[in-house]
Amino acid sequence: MAADMSGADNVASFYEGLGQVLNIAWGENLHYGFWEDDADDSTVEVATARLTDLLISLLDPAPGSTVLDIGCGVGKPALQLIAARETRVTGIAISDVEVKQATVRAAEAGRSDLTTFRNADVQELPFEDNSFDGAWAVESLLHVPDRGRALAETARVLRPGGRLVIADTVQRPPLDLEARAVLDEICASYHVSAYATADEYQGLLAANEFVDIDIRDISDKVARTGMIMADVVEARRDELARIDGPEPVDQYIGLMRRAAASPGIGYLVIAATLAPAADS
Ligand SMILES: C[S@@+](CC[C@H](N)C(=O)[O-])C[C@H]1O[C@@H](n2cnc3c(N)ncnc32)[C@H](O)[C@@H]1O
């Protein structure tokens, strides 16, 4: 049978290749770090956990509530959420390798009872309507070709009044030629769909019945991420090159440095509430 080269397969192979390398070099919170200011010398582990804490406070789930983790990676943010709030988390990712690792991490943490991980595409969620009290998508929607469909599906499976939190890298127009070139190269190399904008998210959320939409640009707090990520990968370059080959590792280091220096890429955290049912 011919290989299926659909977008989802490409994203999965990224997370089973270079994504695994990044888990080793950067850590299993495969998302940006949050540094308070220039004097903040927190480690990557502390800074990435701090970003998760910010998202937990925005989601603000009640103990025992059900949360859908869209693009759960290897489960570290879900386990931090459970430790903080005793929620039940269903995590989805597009790669079987991530799903397996997340399941193992949850078992090691003694949290199998509060977690379920499975392979699913946010554009076609395998859940009944009104299944979850809350949802978050931590740096996953950047990979999704049809973000409108993803948010429509998320709205369908959330109960009315449910919270949604999104963290994502976005483009900040106007872009000069170098900024456009960096974005295009990242999209082509890392299976990122076209970068969204803050306005696009505002429009898509409103169109899918989300209200109280709070969009915060925290680019200055996370700006150090790209350079540090390039540094930690470069420091272990030979070891990592043995896992996924030297070319993807070297390309990643160079591109991360250019991206970190580009004013065209920003970072948003977004919180919104699905409109309550009309009769409530
Ligand atoms: C940058 S990683 C972030 C992982 C995790 N949220 C974290 O912060 O550590 C992106 C995640 O999005 C998932 N993903 C990409 N496209 C997806 C899709 N269409 N549906 C569901 N998950 C997707 C990947 O499998 C991966 O787990």
GROMACS .gro file of N, CA and C and ligand atoms in nm, residues 11 15 28-31 69-74 76-77 92-95 98 120-123 138-140 142-145, ligand 1:
model
  117
   11VAL      N    1   0.301   1.522   1.051
   11VAL     CA    2   0.317   1.577   1.187
   11VAL      C    3   0.357   1.464   1.281
   15TYR      N    4   0.700   1.427   1.526
   15TYR     CA    5   0.705   1.405   1.671
   15TYR      C    6   0.769   1.270   1.707
   28GLU      N    7   1.039   1.740   2.874
   28GLU     CA    8   0.914   1.682   2.827
   28GLU      C    9   0.797   1.779   2.831
   29ASN      N   10   0.815   1.898   2.883
   29ASN     CA   11   0.721   2.007   2.857
   29ASN      C   12   0.763   2.062   2.721
   30LEU      N   13   0.706   2.009   2.613
   30LEU     CA   14   0.753   2.051   2.481
   30LEU      C   15   0.682   2.180   2.440
   31HIS      N   16   0.705   2.283   2.521
   31HIS     CA   17   0.649   2.414   2.491
   31HIS      C   18   0.743   2.523   2.543
   69ASP      N   19  -0.711   1.749   2.668
   69ASP     CA   20  -0.579   1.805   2.638
   69ASP      C   21  -0.551   1.780   2.489
   70ILE      N   22  -0.563   1.885   2.411
   70ILE     CA   23  -0.551   1.874   2.264
   70ILE      C   24  -0.404   1.887   2.225
   71GLY      N   25  -0.344   1.779   2.181
   71GLY     CA   26  -0.201   1.782   2.150
   71GLY      C   27  -0.121   1.768   2.277
   72CYS      N   28  -0.136   1.652   2.342
   72CYS     CA   29  -0.088   1.633   2.480
   72CYS      C   30   0.061   1.604   2.489
   73GLY      N   31   0.130   1.588   2.376
   73GLY     CA   32   0.271   1.553   2.381
   73GLY      C   33   0.291   1.423   2.457
   74VAL      N   34   0.391   1.420   2.545
   74VAL     CA   35   0.417   1.298   2.621
   74VAL      C   36   0.358   1.309   2.762
   76LYS      N   37   0.333   1.554   3.001
   76LYS     CA   38   0.382   1.628   3.119
   76LYS      C   39   0.287   1.741   3.161
   77PRO      N   40   0.236   1.824   3.067
   77PRO     CA   41   0.142   1.929   3.113
   77PRO      C   42   0.018   1.869   3.178
   92ILE      N   43  -0.511   1.387   2.373
   92ILE     CA   44  -0.500   1.333   2.237
   92ILE      C   45  -0.373   1.388   2.173
   93ALA      N   46  -0.310   1.304   2.092
   93ALA     CA   47  -0.196   1.346   2.011
   93ALA      C   48  -0.207   1.273   1.878
   94ILE      N   49  -0.126   1.319   1.784
   94ILE     CA   50  -0.138   1.266   1.648
   94ILE      C   51  -0.038   1.153   1.624
   95SER      N   52   0.041   1.122   1.727
   95SER     CA   53   0.144   1.018   1.710
   95SER      C   54   0.126   0.909   1.816
   98GLU      N   55   0.392   0.921   2.100
   98GLU     CA   56   0.362   1.013   2.209
   98GLU      C   57   0.254   0.955   2.303
  120ALA      N   58  -0.573   1.083   1.822
  120ALA     CA   59  -0.690   1.142   1.758
  120ALA      C   60  -0.652   1.277   1.699
  121ASP      N   61  -0.727   1.316   1.597
  121ASP     CA   62  -0.705   1.444   1.530
  121ASP      C   63  -0.810   1.542   1.581
  122VAL      N   64  -0.766   1.658   1.626
  122VAL     CA   65  -0.860   1.757   1.681
  122VAL      C   66  -0.964   1.800   1.576
  123GLN      N   67  -0.934   1.780   1.448
  123GLN     CA   68  -1.031   1.819   1.345
  123GLN      C   69  -1.147   1.720   1.334
  138VAL      N   70  -0.212   2.327   2.394
  138VAL     CA   71  -0.084   2.391   2.426
  138VAL      C   72   0.012   2.369   2.309
  139GLU      N   73   0.028   2.470   2.228
  139GLU     CA   74   0.118   2.467   2.112
  139GLU      C   75   0.089   2.351   2.019
  140SER      N   76  -0.036   2.321   1.998
  140SER     CA   77  -0.074   2.215   1.904
  140SER      C   78  -0.150   2.270   1.783
  142LEU      N   79  -0.096   2.511   1.601
  142LEU     CA   80  -0.009   2.558   1.492
  142LEU      C   81   0.005   2.452   1.382
  143HIS      N   82  -0.011   2.325   1.419
  143HIS     CA   83   0.005   2.217   1.320
  143HIS      C   84  -0.123   2.186   1.243
  144VAL      N   85  -0.233   2.246   1.282
  144VAL     CA   86  -0.363   2.200   1.231
  144VAL      C   87  -0.401   2.277   1.105
  145PRO      N   88  -0.422   2.206   0.994
  145PRO     CA   89  -0.453   2.276   0.868
  145PRO      C   90  -0.582   2.356   0.875
  281LIG     C1   91   0.468   2.122   2.038
  281LIG     S1   92   0.388   1.971   2.084
  281LIG     C2   93   0.316   2.022   2.238
  281LIG     C3   94   0.294   1.906   2.331
  281LIG     C4   95   0.234   1.941   2.467
  281LIG     N1   96   0.112   2.018   2.453
  281LIG     C5   97   0.332   2.015   2.555
  281LIG     O1   98   0.312   2.134   2.578
  281LIG     O2   99   0.429   1.953   2.602
  281LIG     C6  100   0.247   1.964   1.973
  281LIG     C7  101   0.149   1.849   1.997
  281LIG     O3  102   0.037   1.865   1.908
  281LIG     C8  103  -0.003   1.738   1.862
  281LIG     N2  104  -0.080   1.757   1.736
  281LIG     C9  105  -0.038   1.805   1.619
  281LIG     N3  106  -0.137   1.806   1.528
  281LIG    C10  107  -0.248   1.757   1.591
  281LIG    C11  108  -0.382   1.730   1.551
  281LIG     N4  109  -0.424   1.756   1.425
  281LIG     N5  110  -0.468   1.679   1.642
  281LIG    C12  111  -0.426   1.651   1.769
  281LIG     N6  112  -0.300   1.674   1.813
  281LIG    C13  113  -0.211   1.726   1.725
  281LIG    C14  114   0.127   1.661   1.844
  281LIG     O4  115   0.102   1.522   1.838
  281LIG    C15  116   0.201   1.708   1.971
  281LIG     O5  117   0.163   1.626   2.079
   0.00000   0.00000   0.00000
